[in-house]
Each structure stands twice: as structure tokens, then as C-alpha cells.
Amino acid sequence: MPLLFRYILRQLALPFLFGLLALTGIMLLNVIGRKFGALVGKGLPWSVIGEVFLLSLPFILAMTLPLAVLVATLYAFSQLTSDNEITAMRAGGVSTLGLLGPVLLFAAVMAVATFLFVDQVLPRGNVRLRNLYFDIGRKKPTFSLSEQVINEIPPSTFRLRASRIEPGSGRLRSVSIYDLGQADRRRVIYADSGVMGYGPDGKDLVLRLWHGSIQQVNAKDPAAFLHTAFELQEIRVGNVFDELERSSTRLERGDREMNTCELLGVVDSARWEAGTATAERDRMTRDDLHILLGLAPVAAAGPAPPSGPHRTGYCALYAMLAGIGAREETAADSGAAQPGPGTPRTGDDVPAIALGPAPAAPPVTAVATPPPPPPTLSHIGSVASQRERATLGTQRAARYLVEVHKKWALALACFPFVLLAVALALRFPRGGMGLVIGGAMFVYAVFYVGLTAGESLADRL
């Protein structure tokens, strides 16, 4: 049996490596075809372009690792079946379940490797890629703008939409600019045409607009509406460099840029937020009932909010192995406190000091405290705010929790993939490469559709 184990594992190794390289190369070529033109148009050095594609590899590998396991198992068992080696093994007393031993061992090893890769390597690669895209977006943003789409102009709060954009000259047609800089004020700028370029210092982006208007509303005064027409308007956006500069500040990480423990920490915090909002609504209900019944309201203290990554189960083991779960140092209790300089000691060597009579205490004047205000019923706006807060907390917890489920789904998919591959190879012994390519694409398509559709359904609860 050890000889048979080694033989089947060798049959799986080479197809797995070939499938992984081939599938990763095909998907990488797709990424290069979609992004190469925009990156070259920005005048970036080849080292930066290579870094973009290198940082795109972790996401590609996360999708191709399970697929390569499926292709390798399908190919290996199709070859064993077509060469009648499966028949010879059965004639030698090896059952079908016995053949699954090395296959399941291969799936287990690949599942662990895939999970560690998706949980540790992929989030860090996504963080670096997102920061690099942000720095690239600040260099010649006209090359990354799309027509008929609301485009972000980093690092400003402006959003730009144009019906026609000329990347070479920066000319714009039918321009709409949305200023989201202030929470209580919204400003929209419309212009018939415009041009986008850099100022003399090469660090400021200048938008020159012709024949348009500025419309502004203020949340503090909803009835007021400001409309200003102009023939020429110039907007300057600072810190948009003509040369690529790496910023020291890092963007806030999203759900695809965290490992499992950090995601579960956010889930704990969101669930606490939802639970606190629900408890606050319950408290408002109880207080209102007490007020209606003429009783005093009852105060109730809620649990403290969680902070930091998750620290139970797998996360506790990970923290211990990674050395990030260090114990908090506490001050040792040494008994009696040591006296400081100038502090008299108690004992026989301290002479007695004669004290005079204590001074009379000043008379205490009674101060009349105003009566507490009468309790009032909860406002409907406060109740609706807590209900919205609970809903948002529940949705946020689901959105981050589905990322944890995706990590485990990508890793554990190796087990059903190898079982399906063995079943297909034994059911269609003369399938050949058609079975390998067609069967793999069909199985993985069902898996991928379930993964993406399941994520959308989970985000909507």
C-alpha cells in the first residue's frame, strides 16, 4: 500500500503543477490585457507595472489552486482508467475506497495550503495592491477616467462624470462634478465643456470649465437653493502629482484585506453594535411603560464593546503561534508600599508631636436642589435610529462573516473536487482530455457561481 500511495501521488503531482501554471498564466494574461494599456498610458516605469501584475497573482492563485486540484485528479484518474491500471489494482485486491486514501491525503494537504494562502498571503497582497493603485491614481488621473461613469479623483472629494474624454489632450464634454467635501452641503457643477491639466508646479490638477452652472444645497437650510451661472470656472485639486509618489499613509483595510481573526473581530464588534441597539430599544420600551404606569425607570448596564481581533478557537492558536497573543504584564503586588522621601515612618523611633485643638468646621449651609425634570416618553426618531443601527450592525456582521466563509469554502472545496473527479473518471473511462477540460470547467463553473451568488445573498441577509 505505501508503494501504491506514492505512485498515485506522483500521478497527481505533475498534472497539478502543470494545471496551476497554465490556469494562472491564462488568468494573468486576462488581467494584463485589461490593465496594461491604462498603466502604460500613465508613463509608469516598468518596475511599477511589473509590481501591479505581481500583486495581482495572490487573487488569481486563490481561484486557481482548487481548480488545479480538480484538473490534476481528473487527468490522473482518467489516465489510470484508460491504461487499465485501475482494473489491475482492483484485480490485486485494492478496492475503490482504498484508492481514495492518497487522493484524500492530497486534498487535505492542498486544503491546508490553500487556506493558509487565502488567509495570510492574499489579504496582505490586496492591501499592497490597493495602496499602489491609490498612488497610481494620483498620477495623471485623466488616463484612468471612464466615459459616462462617475469617476473618483483622488485624493480629493470630487467625483467627475463626462460624456466624452480625450486621454491625450484631457478635453472633456458634458461635464458634471460632484463635490462631497462637506457632510451638510452638496454642490454640483455642470459645464458644457472643459479641459483637465496640471499646474506650473506639476502637483496640482486644474479643471477649466466653460459655459456652465453651480448648484448648491445646504442641509441646515433645505429651503435655500443657490444657482450660479458662469462662462469660465477653474477648479484646482491639490496633491495630484504628475510623477508617481509613494504615499506613507495607508488606506483603511476592507473586508478582503483582513485575515480570519481580524474579520471575526469586526463581526464581534458589529454584533455587539446590533445587540446594543436592540437592548436600547428594549430599554426605551420598558421606560415608556414605567412612565405610563407611574413607576421609576430601571437603569441597565450593557456589556463592554469588544476590541481587537478574535481570540478564540483557531484565532487563539494562530495568535499563540504567531506570537501576537502576548500576555499583559501586571504590576507585582509586593505587600506594603515603600515610603517615599519625606514620608514619616510609624514606629518607636518617631517622636510624638503635640497637636493643638482642631479648628472648628465651617457651618454647613443647606442648598436647595432643583427637582429632577419629569420623565418623558421616548421620541419616535430615537426609536427609529436604534432600529436602523441594529439593522446596519447585522448587515455589517453578515458582510464580514461571508468573507470568512469564502476562505473556508475555497480551501475545503478540494475535498468535493477530488471526489467528483474520481467519480467522473471511473464513470467515463474513455473520456480523455475532453472529460478533463469539460468536466473541470463545468464543476468549477457551478462552484464559482455558487460562491459569487452566495456572497450576494449573504450580504442581503
Short mmCIF file of C-alpha atoms in Angstrom, two decimals:
data_model
loop_
_atom_site.label_atom_id
_atom_site.label_comp_id
_atom_site.label_asym_id
_atom_site.label_seq_id
_atom_site.Cartn_x
_atom_site.Cartn_y
_atom_site.Cartn_z
CA MET A 1 0.00 0.00 0.00
CA PRO A 2 2.79 2.60 0.62
CA LEU A 3 4.06 1.88 -2.90
CA LEU A 4 0.58 2.44 -4.29
CA PHE A 5 0.27 5.66 -2.26
CA ARG A 6 3.49 7.03 -3.70
CA TYR A 7 2.56 6.01 -7.22
CA ILE A 8 -0.84 7.75 -7.17
CA LEU A 9 0.63 10.85 -5.55
CA ARG A 10 3.26 11.01 -8.29
CA GLN A 11 0.50 10.76 -10.88
CA LEU A 12 -1.19 13.76 -9.23
CA ALA A 13 1.88 15.96 -8.73
CA LEU A 14 2.86 16.78 -12.32
CA PRO A 15 -0.69 17.45 -13.61
CA PHE A 16 -1.28 19.69 -10.60
CA LEU A 17 1.83 21.79 -11.28
CA PHE A 18 1.08 22.00 -14.99
CA GLY A 19 -2.58 22.90 -14.38
CA LEU A 20 -1.68 25.51 -11.77
CA LEU A 21 0.85 27.22 -14.04
CA ALA A 22 -1.40 27.05 -17.11
CA LEU A 23 -4.54 28.32 -15.38
CA THR A 24 -2.67 31.05 -13.52
CA GLY A 25 -1.00 32.15 -16.76
CA ILE A 26 -4.31 32.34 -18.61
CA MET A 27 -5.96 34.43 -15.88
CA LEU A 28 -2.89 36.65 -15.57
CA LEU A 29 -2.96 37.31 -19.31
CA ASN A 30 -6.57 38.40 -18.91
CA VAL A 31 -5.57 40.85 -16.17
CA ILE A 32 -2.68 42.16 -18.28
CA GLY A 33 -4.96 42.65 -21.27
CA ARG A 34 -7.43 44.69 -19.24
CA LYS A 35 -4.96 46.91 -17.35
CA PHE A 36 -1.82 47.11 -19.46
CA GLY A 37 -2.98 49.97 -21.68
CA ALA A 38 -4.05 52.21 -18.80
CA LEU A 39 -0.81 51.60 -16.86
CA VAL A 40 1.44 52.23 -19.85
CA GLY A 41 -0.56 55.36 -20.72
CA LYS A 42 0.31 56.84 -17.34
CA GLY A 43 4.01 56.74 -18.14
CA LEU A 44 4.82 54.43 -15.24
CA PRO A 45 8.20 52.69 -15.01
CA TRP A 46 8.27 49.01 -15.93
CA SER A 47 9.13 48.08 -12.35
CA VAL A 48 5.83 49.56 -11.12
CA ILE A 49 3.85 47.86 -13.90
CA GLY A 50 5.50 44.56 -13.00
CA GLU A 51 4.68 45.13 -9.33
CA VAL A 52 0.99 45.64 -10.18
CA PHE A 53 0.81 42.32 -12.02
CA LEU A 54 2.88 40.56 -9.35
CA LEU A 55 0.49 41.77 -6.63
CA SER A 56 -2.42 40.54 -8.76
CA LEU A 57 -1.10 36.97 -8.55
CA PRO A 58 -2.38 36.17 -4.99
CA PHE A 59 -6.01 36.69 -6.00
CA ILE A 60 -5.51 34.62 -9.16
CA LEU A 61 -3.81 31.81 -7.22
CA ALA A 62 -6.65 31.77 -4.69
CA MET A 63 -9.03 30.86 -7.52
CA THR A 64 -6.73 28.53 -9.48
CA LEU A 65 -5.45 26.39 -6.58
CA PRO A 66 -8.74 24.46 -6.09
CA LEU A 67 -9.24 24.29 -9.85
CA ALA A 68 -5.76 22.83 -10.33
CA VAL A 69 -6.59 20.13 -7.75
CA LEU A 70 -9.72 19.25 -9.73
CA VAL A 71 -7.86 19.16 -13.06
CA ALA A 72 -4.98 17.09 -11.64
CA THR A 73 -7.30 14.47 -10.14
CA LEU A 74 -9.40 14.25 -13.29
CA TYR A 75 -6.35 13.87 -15.51
CA ALA A 76 -4.54 11.35 -13.28
CA PHE A 77 -7.51 9.03 -12.83
CA SER A 78 -8.53 9.34 -16.48
CA GLN A 79 -5.05 8.13 -17.41
CA LEU A 80 -5.14 5.32 -14.83
CA THR A 81 -8.54 4.23 -16.10
CA SER A 82 -7.68 4.39 -19.81
CA ASP A 83 -4.46 2.41 -19.23
CA ASN A 84 -6.45 -0.27 -17.31
CA GLU A 85 -4.34 0.37 -14.21
CA ILE A 86 -7.48 0.78 -12.10
CA THR A 87 -8.60 -2.67 -13.32
CA ALA A 88 -5.21 -4.13 -12.38
CA MET A 89 -5.38 -2.55 -8.91
CA ARG A 90 -8.85 -3.98 -8.33
CA ALA A 91 -7.63 -7.39 -9.50
CA GLY A 92 -4.85 -7.11 -6.93
CA GLY A 93 -7.37 -6.68 -4.16
CA VAL A 94 -7.40 -2.87 -3.91
CA SER A 95 -10.93 -1.51 -3.51
CA THR A 96 -12.18 1.83 -4.77
CA LEU A 97 -12.16 3.15 -1.22
CA GLY A 98 -8.54 2.09 -0.97
CA LEU A 99 -7.73 4.23 -3.98
CA LEU A 100 -9.21 7.25 -2.25
CA GLY A 101 -6.58 7.24 0.52
CA PRO A 102 -3.81 9.07 -1.37
CA VAL A 103 -6.37 11.29 -3.11
CA LEU A 104 -7.87 12.45 0.20
CA LEU A 105 -4.36 12.96 1.61
CA PHE A 106 -3.55 15.14 -1.41
CA ALA A 107 -6.81 17.06 -0.92
CA ALA A 108 -6.08 17.59 2.79
CA VAL A 109 -2.60 18.96 2.12
CA MET A 110 -3.89 21.28 -0.59
CA ALA A 111 -6.82 22.41 1.58
CA VAL A 112 -4.45 23.45 4.39
CA ALA A 113 -2.10 25.17 1.93
CA THR A 114 -4.97 26.96 0.22
CA PHE A 115 -6.46 28.19 3.50
CA LEU A 116 -3.13 29.49 4.80
CA PHE A 117 -2.53 31.22 1.47
CA VAL A 118 -6.00 32.77 1.31
CA ASP A 119 -5.97 33.74 4.99
CA GLN A 120 -2.46 35.16 5.31
CA VAL A 121 -0.90 35.94 1.92
CA LEU A 122 -3.94 37.15 -0.04
CA PRO A 123 -5.04 39.94 2.38
CA ARG A 124 -1.53 41.37 2.54
CA GLY A 125 -1.24 41.32 -1.23
CA ASN A 126 -4.63 43.03 -1.55
CA VAL A 127 -3.52 45.75 0.89
CA ARG A 128 -0.34 46.48 -1.05
CA LEU A 129 -2.16 46.39 -4.39
CA ARG A 130 -4.87 48.78 -3.20
CA ASN A 131 -2.31 51.27 -1.85
CA LEU A 132 -0.35 51.03 -5.09
CA TYR A 133 -3.49 51.67 -7.15
CA PHE A 134 -4.23 54.70 -4.96
CA ASP A 135 -0.75 56.12 -5.61
CA ILE A 136 -1.06 55.39 -9.34
CA GLY A 137 -4.50 57.04 -9.41
CA ARG A 138 -2.92 60.30 -8.24
CA LYS A 139 -0.62 60.32 -11.27
CA LYS A 140 -2.27 61.59 -14.48
CA PRO A 141 -5.82 60.74 -13.44
CA THR A 142 -7.16 61.55 -16.92
CA PHE A 143 -5.84 58.20 -18.13
CA SER A 144 -7.94 56.28 -15.59
CA LEU A 145 -11.20 58.15 -16.20
CA SER A 146 -14.02 56.37 -17.98
CA GLU A 147 -16.70 58.00 -20.07
CA GLN A 148 -20.33 58.05 -18.87
CA VAL A 149 -19.16 56.87 -15.41
CA ILE A 150 -18.84 58.73 -12.13
CA ASN A 151 -15.05 58.70 -11.55
CA GLU A 152 -13.21 59.42 -8.33
CA ILE A 153 -10.35 61.95 -8.46
CA PRO A 154 -8.00 61.00 -5.62
CA PRO A 155 -7.09 62.39 -3.15
CA SER A 156 -9.90 64.98 -3.42
CA THR A 157 -13.59 64.57 -2.61
CA PHE A 158 -14.62 65.36 -6.20
CA ARG A 159 -16.46 62.89 -8.44
CA LEU A 160 -16.39 63.60 -12.18
CA ARG A 161 -18.62 62.39 -14.98
CA ALA A 162 -18.15 63.32 -18.66
CA SER A 163 -19.78 62.10 -21.84
CA ARG A 164 -16.51 62.38 -23.80
CA ILE A 165 -12.93 62.20 -22.51
CA GLU A 166 -9.83 62.59 -24.67
CA PRO A 167 -6.95 60.92 -22.79
CA GLY A 168 -4.22 62.61 -24.80
CA SER A 169 -5.41 66.21 -24.56
CA GLY A 170 -7.54 65.99 -21.43
CA ARG A 171 -10.54 67.65 -23.10
CA LEU A 172 -13.96 66.95 -21.60
CA ARG A 173 -17.51 67.22 -22.92
CA SER A 174 -20.78 67.49 -20.94
CA VAL A 175 -19.05 67.60 -17.56
CA SER A 176 -20.69 67.02 -14.17
CA ILE A 177 -18.62 67.40 -10.98
CA TYR A 178 -19.98 66.37 -7.57
CA ASP A 179 -18.35 67.96 -4.53
CA LEU A 180 -18.73 65.68 -1.47
CA GLY A 181 -16.31 67.56 0.75
CA GLN A 182 -18.81 68.64 3.42
CA ALA A 183 -21.45 66.47 5.02
CA ASP A 184 -24.02 69.28 5.40
CA ARG A 185 -23.53 70.77 1.93
CA ARG A 186 -23.80 69.33 -1.56
CA ARG A 187 -22.50 71.15 -4.63
CA VAL A 188 -22.87 70.03 -8.24
CA ILE A 189 -21.08 71.75 -11.12
CA TYR A 190 -22.34 71.37 -14.68
CA ALA A 191 -20.38 72.55 -17.72
CA ASP A 192 -20.72 72.26 -21.47
CA SER A 193 -17.01 71.53 -21.96
CA GLY A 194 -13.71 71.63 -20.14
CA VAL A 195 -10.08 70.65 -20.11
CA MET A 196 -8.00 68.88 -17.46
CA GLY A 197 -4.28 69.52 -16.96
CA TYR A 198 -1.54 70.23 -14.45
CA GLY A 199 -0.49 73.49 -12.94
CA PRO A 200 3.00 75.00 -13.32
CA ASP A 201 4.29 73.13 -10.24
CA GLY A 202 3.19 69.75 -11.66
CA LYS A 203 1.49 68.82 -8.36
CA ASP A 204 -1.94 70.41 -8.71
CA LEU A 205 -4.64 69.25 -11.09
CA VAL A 206 -6.50 72.13 -12.79
CA LEU A 207 -10.01 71.73 -14.21
CA ARG A 208 -11.01 74.59 -16.52
CA LEU A 209 -14.72 74.58 -17.38
CA TRP A 210 -16.74 76.67 -19.84
CA HIS A 211 -20.43 77.60 -20.07
CA GLY A 212 -21.98 76.02 -17.01
CA SER A 213 -23.60 76.48 -13.62
CA ILE A 214 -23.06 75.67 -9.95
CA GLN A 215 -25.99 74.36 -7.89
CA GLN A 216 -25.69 74.10 -4.13
CA VAL A 217 -27.98 72.96 -1.31
CA ASN A 218 -27.43 73.13 2.42
CA ALA A 219 -28.81 70.55 4.86
CA LYS A 220 -29.11 73.21 7.58
CA ASP A 221 -31.44 75.26 5.36
CA PRO A 222 -33.22 72.85 2.97
CA ALA A 223 -35.41 75.62 1.57
CA ALA A 224 -32.38 77.57 0.25
CA PHE A 225 -31.06 76.73 -3.21
CA LEU A 226 -28.07 78.53 -4.72
CA HIS A 227 -27.69 78.65 -8.51
CA THR A 228 -24.71 80.39 -10.10
CA ALA A 229 -24.09 80.58 -13.85
CA PHE A 230 -20.59 81.07 -15.22
CA GLU A 231 -18.75 81.42 -18.53
CA LEU A 232 -15.39 80.23 -17.18
CA GLN A 233 -14.71 78.36 -13.95
CA GLU A 234 -11.40 76.95 -12.72
CA ILE A 235 -11.12 74.23 -10.08
CA ARG A 236 -7.78 73.28 -8.55
CA VAL A 237 -7.17 69.91 -6.86
CA GLY A 238 -4.02 69.73 -4.78
CA ASN A 239 -1.52 66.89 -4.39
CA VAL A 240 -2.32 65.18 -7.69
CA PHE A 241 1.20 64.54 -8.90
CA ASP A 242 2.45 64.18 -12.46
CA GLU A 243 5.11 61.78 -11.13
CA LEU A 244 4.41 58.62 -9.16
CA GLU A 245 4.99 59.20 -5.46
CA ARG A 246 4.51 56.53 -2.84
CA SER A 247 2.39 57.88 -0.01
CA SER A 248 3.32 56.98 3.56
CA THR A 249 -0.31 56.90 4.71
CA ARG A 250 -2.12 53.63 4.20
CA LEU A 251 -5.79 53.28 3.39
CA GLU A 252 -8.24 51.67 5.75
CA ARG A 253 -8.45 47.96 5.07
CA GLY A 254 -11.66 46.45 3.74
CA ASP A 255 -13.20 43.03 4.23
CA ARG A 256 -11.00 41.45 1.53
CA GLU A 257 -7.84 42.82 3.10
CA MET A 258 -8.18 41.11 6.51
CA ASN A 259 -7.37 37.66 7.78
CA THR A 260 -9.89 35.42 9.52
CA CYS A 261 -9.19 36.67 13.03
CA GLU A 262 -9.47 40.32 12.04
CA LEU A 263 -12.71 39.61 10.18
CA LEU A 264 -14.16 37.81 13.19
CA GLY A 265 -13.12 40.76 15.36
CA VAL A 266 -15.17 43.08 13.14
CA VAL A 267 -18.05 40.58 13.26
CA ASP A 268 -17.94 40.59 17.07
CA SER A 269 -17.96 44.39 17.10
CA ALA A 270 -20.85 44.59 14.61
CA ARG A 271 -22.88 42.03 16.54
CA TRP A 272 -22.25 43.96 19.74
CA GLU A 273 -23.42 47.12 17.99
CA ALA A 274 -26.60 45.41 16.81
CA GLY A 275 -27.21 43.85 20.23
CA THR A 276 -26.63 47.16 22.00
CA ALA A 277 -29.09 48.93 19.68
CA THR A 278 -31.70 46.22 20.25
CA ALA A 279 -31.17 46.42 24.02
CA GLU A 280 -31.51 50.20 23.87
CA ARG A 281 -34.83 49.88 22.06
CA ASP A 282 -35.98 47.40 24.72
CA ARG A 283 -34.89 49.84 27.43
CA MET A 284 -36.88 52.64 25.77
CA THR A 285 -39.94 50.37 25.69
CA ARG A 286 -39.57 49.46 29.38
CA ASP A 287 -39.00 53.08 30.39
CA ASP A 288 -42.08 54.20 28.46
CA LEU A 289 -44.18 51.52 30.13
CA HIS A 290 -42.84 52.50 33.53
CA ILE A 291 -43.69 56.15 32.85
CA LEU A 292 -47.22 55.26 31.76
CA LEU A 293 -47.65 53.11 34.87
CA GLY A 294 -46.20 55.78 37.18
CA LEU A 295 -43.09 53.71 38.08
CA ALA A 296 -39.45 54.74 38.18
CA PRO A 297 -37.31 53.71 35.17
CA VAL A 298 -34.78 50.92 35.72
CA ALA A 299 -31.19 51.54 34.60
CA ALA A 300 -29.38 48.62 32.98
CA ALA A 301 -25.71 48.49 32.01
CA GLY A 302 -24.76 46.70 28.82
CA PRO A 303 -21.62 44.67 28.10
CA ALA A 304 -18.38 46.40 27.12
CA PRO A 305 -17.67 46.59 23.37
CA PRO A 306 -15.15 44.05 22.03
CA SER A 307 -11.87 45.33 20.65
CA GLY A 308 -9.10 43.82 18.55
CA PRO A 309 -9.06 40.55 16.59
CA HIS A 310 -10.97 37.44 17.55
CA ARG A 311 -9.20 35.35 20.19
CA THR A 312 -10.98 32.00 20.42
CA GLY A 313 -10.60 28.70 18.60
CA TYR A 314 -8.41 28.92 15.51
CA CYS A 315 -7.58 32.55 16.23
CA ALA A 316 -6.24 31.71 19.70
CA LEU A 317 -3.98 29.05 18.17
CA TYR A 318 -2.87 31.45 15.44
CA ALA A 319 -2.12 34.17 17.99
CA MET A 320 -0.05 31.74 20.04
CA LEU A 321 1.94 30.50 17.03
CA ALA A 322 2.42 33.96 15.57
CA GLY A 323 3.48 35.44 18.89
CA ILE A 324 0.86 38.19 18.82
CA GLY A 325 -1.09 36.96 21.81
CA ALA A 326 1.43 38.19 24.40
CA ARG A 327 0.30 38.26 27.98
CA GLU A 328 -0.34 41.61 29.54
CA GLU A 329 2.20 42.49 32.18
CA THR A 330 0.73 43.32 35.56
CA ALA A 331 2.43 45.05 38.40
CA ALA A 332 3.58 42.62 41.08
CA ASP A 333 1.98 43.06 44.45
CA SER A 334 4.90 43.35 46.86
CA GLY A 335 2.82 43.78 50.01
CA ALA A 336 3.22 47.09 51.83
CA ALA A 337 4.09 50.14 49.77
CA GLN A 338 7.59 51.55 50.23
CA PRO A 339 7.65 55.01 51.77
CA GLY A 340 8.87 57.81 49.58
CA PRO A 341 11.30 60.57 50.54
CA GLY A 342 9.96 62.89 53.18
CA THR A 343 7.27 60.43 54.32
CA PRO A 344 7.30 59.87 58.12
CA ARG A 345 7.55 56.25 59.27
CA THR A 346 5.46 54.74 62.02
CA GLY A 347 7.35 53.07 64.81
CA ASP A 348 9.03 53.64 68.15
CA ASP A 349 11.77 55.85 66.65
CA VAL A 350 9.29 58.53 65.59
CA PRO A 351 8.90 61.13 68.34
CA ALA A 352 5.44 62.18 69.43
CA ILE A 353 4.25 65.54 68.13
CA ALA A 354 1.96 67.68 70.26
CA LEU A 355 -1.07 68.81 68.28
CA GLY A 356 -3.27 71.73 69.18
CA PRO A 357 -7.07 71.69 69.18
CA ALA A 358 -8.62 71.10 65.82
CA PRO A 359 -10.10 74.16 64.13
CA ALA A 360 -13.85 74.46 64.14
CA ALA A 361 -15.52 73.29 60.94
CA PRO A 362 -17.33 75.96 58.94
CA PRO A 363 -21.09 75.85 59.22
CA VAL A 364 -22.81 73.78 56.52
CA THR A 365 -25.37 75.69 54.52
CA ALA A 366 -28.18 73.65 53.04
CA VAL A 367 -28.54 74.21 49.29
CA ALA A 368 -31.89 73.53 47.75
CA THR A 369 -31.52 71.17 44.78
CA PRO A 370 -34.00 71.64 41.96
CA PRO A 371 -36.37 68.73 41.44
CA PRO A 372 -35.47 66.38 38.58
CA PRO A 373 -37.33 67.01 35.34
CA PRO A 374 -40.37 64.83 34.82
CA PRO A 375 -39.68 61.74 32.69
CA THR A 376 -40.81 61.91 29.10
CA LEU A 377 -41.68 59.23 26.57
CA SER A 378 -39.08 58.23 24.00
CA HIS A 379 -39.07 60.15 20.75
CA ILE A 380 -40.03 58.18 17.65
CA GLY A 381 -36.85 59.41 15.96
CA SER A 382 -34.68 57.84 18.67
CA VAL A 383 -36.50 54.53 18.36
CA ALA A 384 -36.11 54.55 14.56
CA SER A 385 -32.43 55.44 14.91
CA GLN A 386 -31.79 52.45 17.18
CA ARG A 387 -33.69 50.18 14.79
CA GLU A 388 -31.56 51.40 11.88
CA ARG A 389 -28.43 50.98 13.96
CA ALA A 390 -29.34 47.35 14.72
CA THR A 391 -30.05 46.64 11.04
CA LEU A 392 -26.77 48.15 9.89
CA GLY A 393 -24.84 46.21 12.54
CA THR A 394 -26.46 42.93 11.45
CA GLN A 395 -25.71 43.62 7.77
CA ARG A 396 -22.11 44.57 8.55
CA ALA A 397 -21.61 41.38 10.54
CA ALA A 398 -23.01 39.31 7.66
CA ARG A 399 -20.83 41.07 5.08
CA TYR A 400 -17.64 40.35 7.02
CA LEU A 401 -18.68 36.86 8.08
CA VAL A 402 -19.25 35.79 4.48
CA GLU A 403 -15.58 36.59 3.78
CA VAL A 404 -14.62 34.10 6.49
CA HIS A 405 -16.92 31.52 4.90
CA LYS A 406 -15.33 32.19 1.49
CA LYS A 407 -11.86 31.46 2.84
CA TRP A 408 -13.00 28.11 4.23
CA ALA A 409 -15.07 27.33 1.12
CA LEU A 410 -12.09 27.86 -1.20
CA ALA A 411 -9.93 25.60 0.96
CA LEU A 412 -12.43 22.81 1.68
CA ALA A 413 -13.53 22.72 -1.97
CA CYS A 414 -10.53 20.45 -2.58
CA PHE A 415 -12.38 17.51 -0.95
CA PRO A 416 -15.56 17.52 -3.07
CA PHE A 417 -13.45 18.32 -6.15
CA VAL A 418 -11.30 15.18 -5.83
CA LEU A 419 -14.32 13.00 -5.05
CA LEU A 420 -16.19 14.31 -8.09
CA ALA A 421 -13.08 13.91 -10.25
CA VAL A 422 -12.59 10.28 -9.22
CA ALA A 423 -16.29 9.54 -9.81
CA LEU A 424 -16.27 11.13 -13.27
CA ALA A 425 -13.05 9.35 -14.28
CA LEU A 426 -14.40 5.95 -13.20
CA ARG A 427 -17.80 6.58 -14.79
CA PHE A 428 -16.36 7.66 -18.16
CA PRO A 429 -13.14 5.65 -18.58
CA ARG A 430 -12.59 6.76 -22.21
CA GLY A 431 -13.27 10.46 -21.64
CA GLY A 432 -9.69 11.60 -22.29
CA MET A 433 -8.80 15.28 -22.40
CA GLY A 434 -12.37 16.20 -23.29
CA LEU A 435 -13.51 14.90 -19.92
CA VAL A 436 -10.64 16.66 -18.15
CA ILE A 437 -11.31 20.08 -19.69
CA GLY A 438 -15.09 19.88 -19.95
CA GLY A 439 -15.67 18.22 -16.58
CA ALA A 440 -13.34 20.61 -14.78
CA MET A 441 -14.90 23.70 -16.36
CA PHE A 442 -18.45 22.53 -15.59
CA VAL A 443 -17.75 21.63 -11.94
CA TYR A 444 -15.78 24.80 -11.29
CA ALA A 445 -18.40 26.95 -13.03
CA VAL A 446 -21.08 25.61 -10.68
CA PHE A 447 -18.77 26.23 -7.72
CA TYR A 448 -17.87 29.78 -8.83
CA VAL A 449 -21.49 30.76 -9.50
CA GLY A 450 -22.48 29.41 -6.10
CA LEU A 451 -19.61 31.32 -4.48
CA THR A 452 -20.46 34.69 -6.03
CA ALA A 453 -24.24 34.30 -5.81
CA GLY A 454 -23.94 33.06 -2.24
CA GLU A 455 -21.90 36.12 -1.32
CA SER A 456 -24.58 38.43 -2.73
CA LEU A 457 -27.35 36.58 -0.91
CA ALA A 458 -25.42 36.63 2.39
CA ASP A 459 -24.73 40.37 2.08
CA ARG A 460 -28.51 40.89 1.80
CA LEU A 461 -29.10 38.58 4.80
#
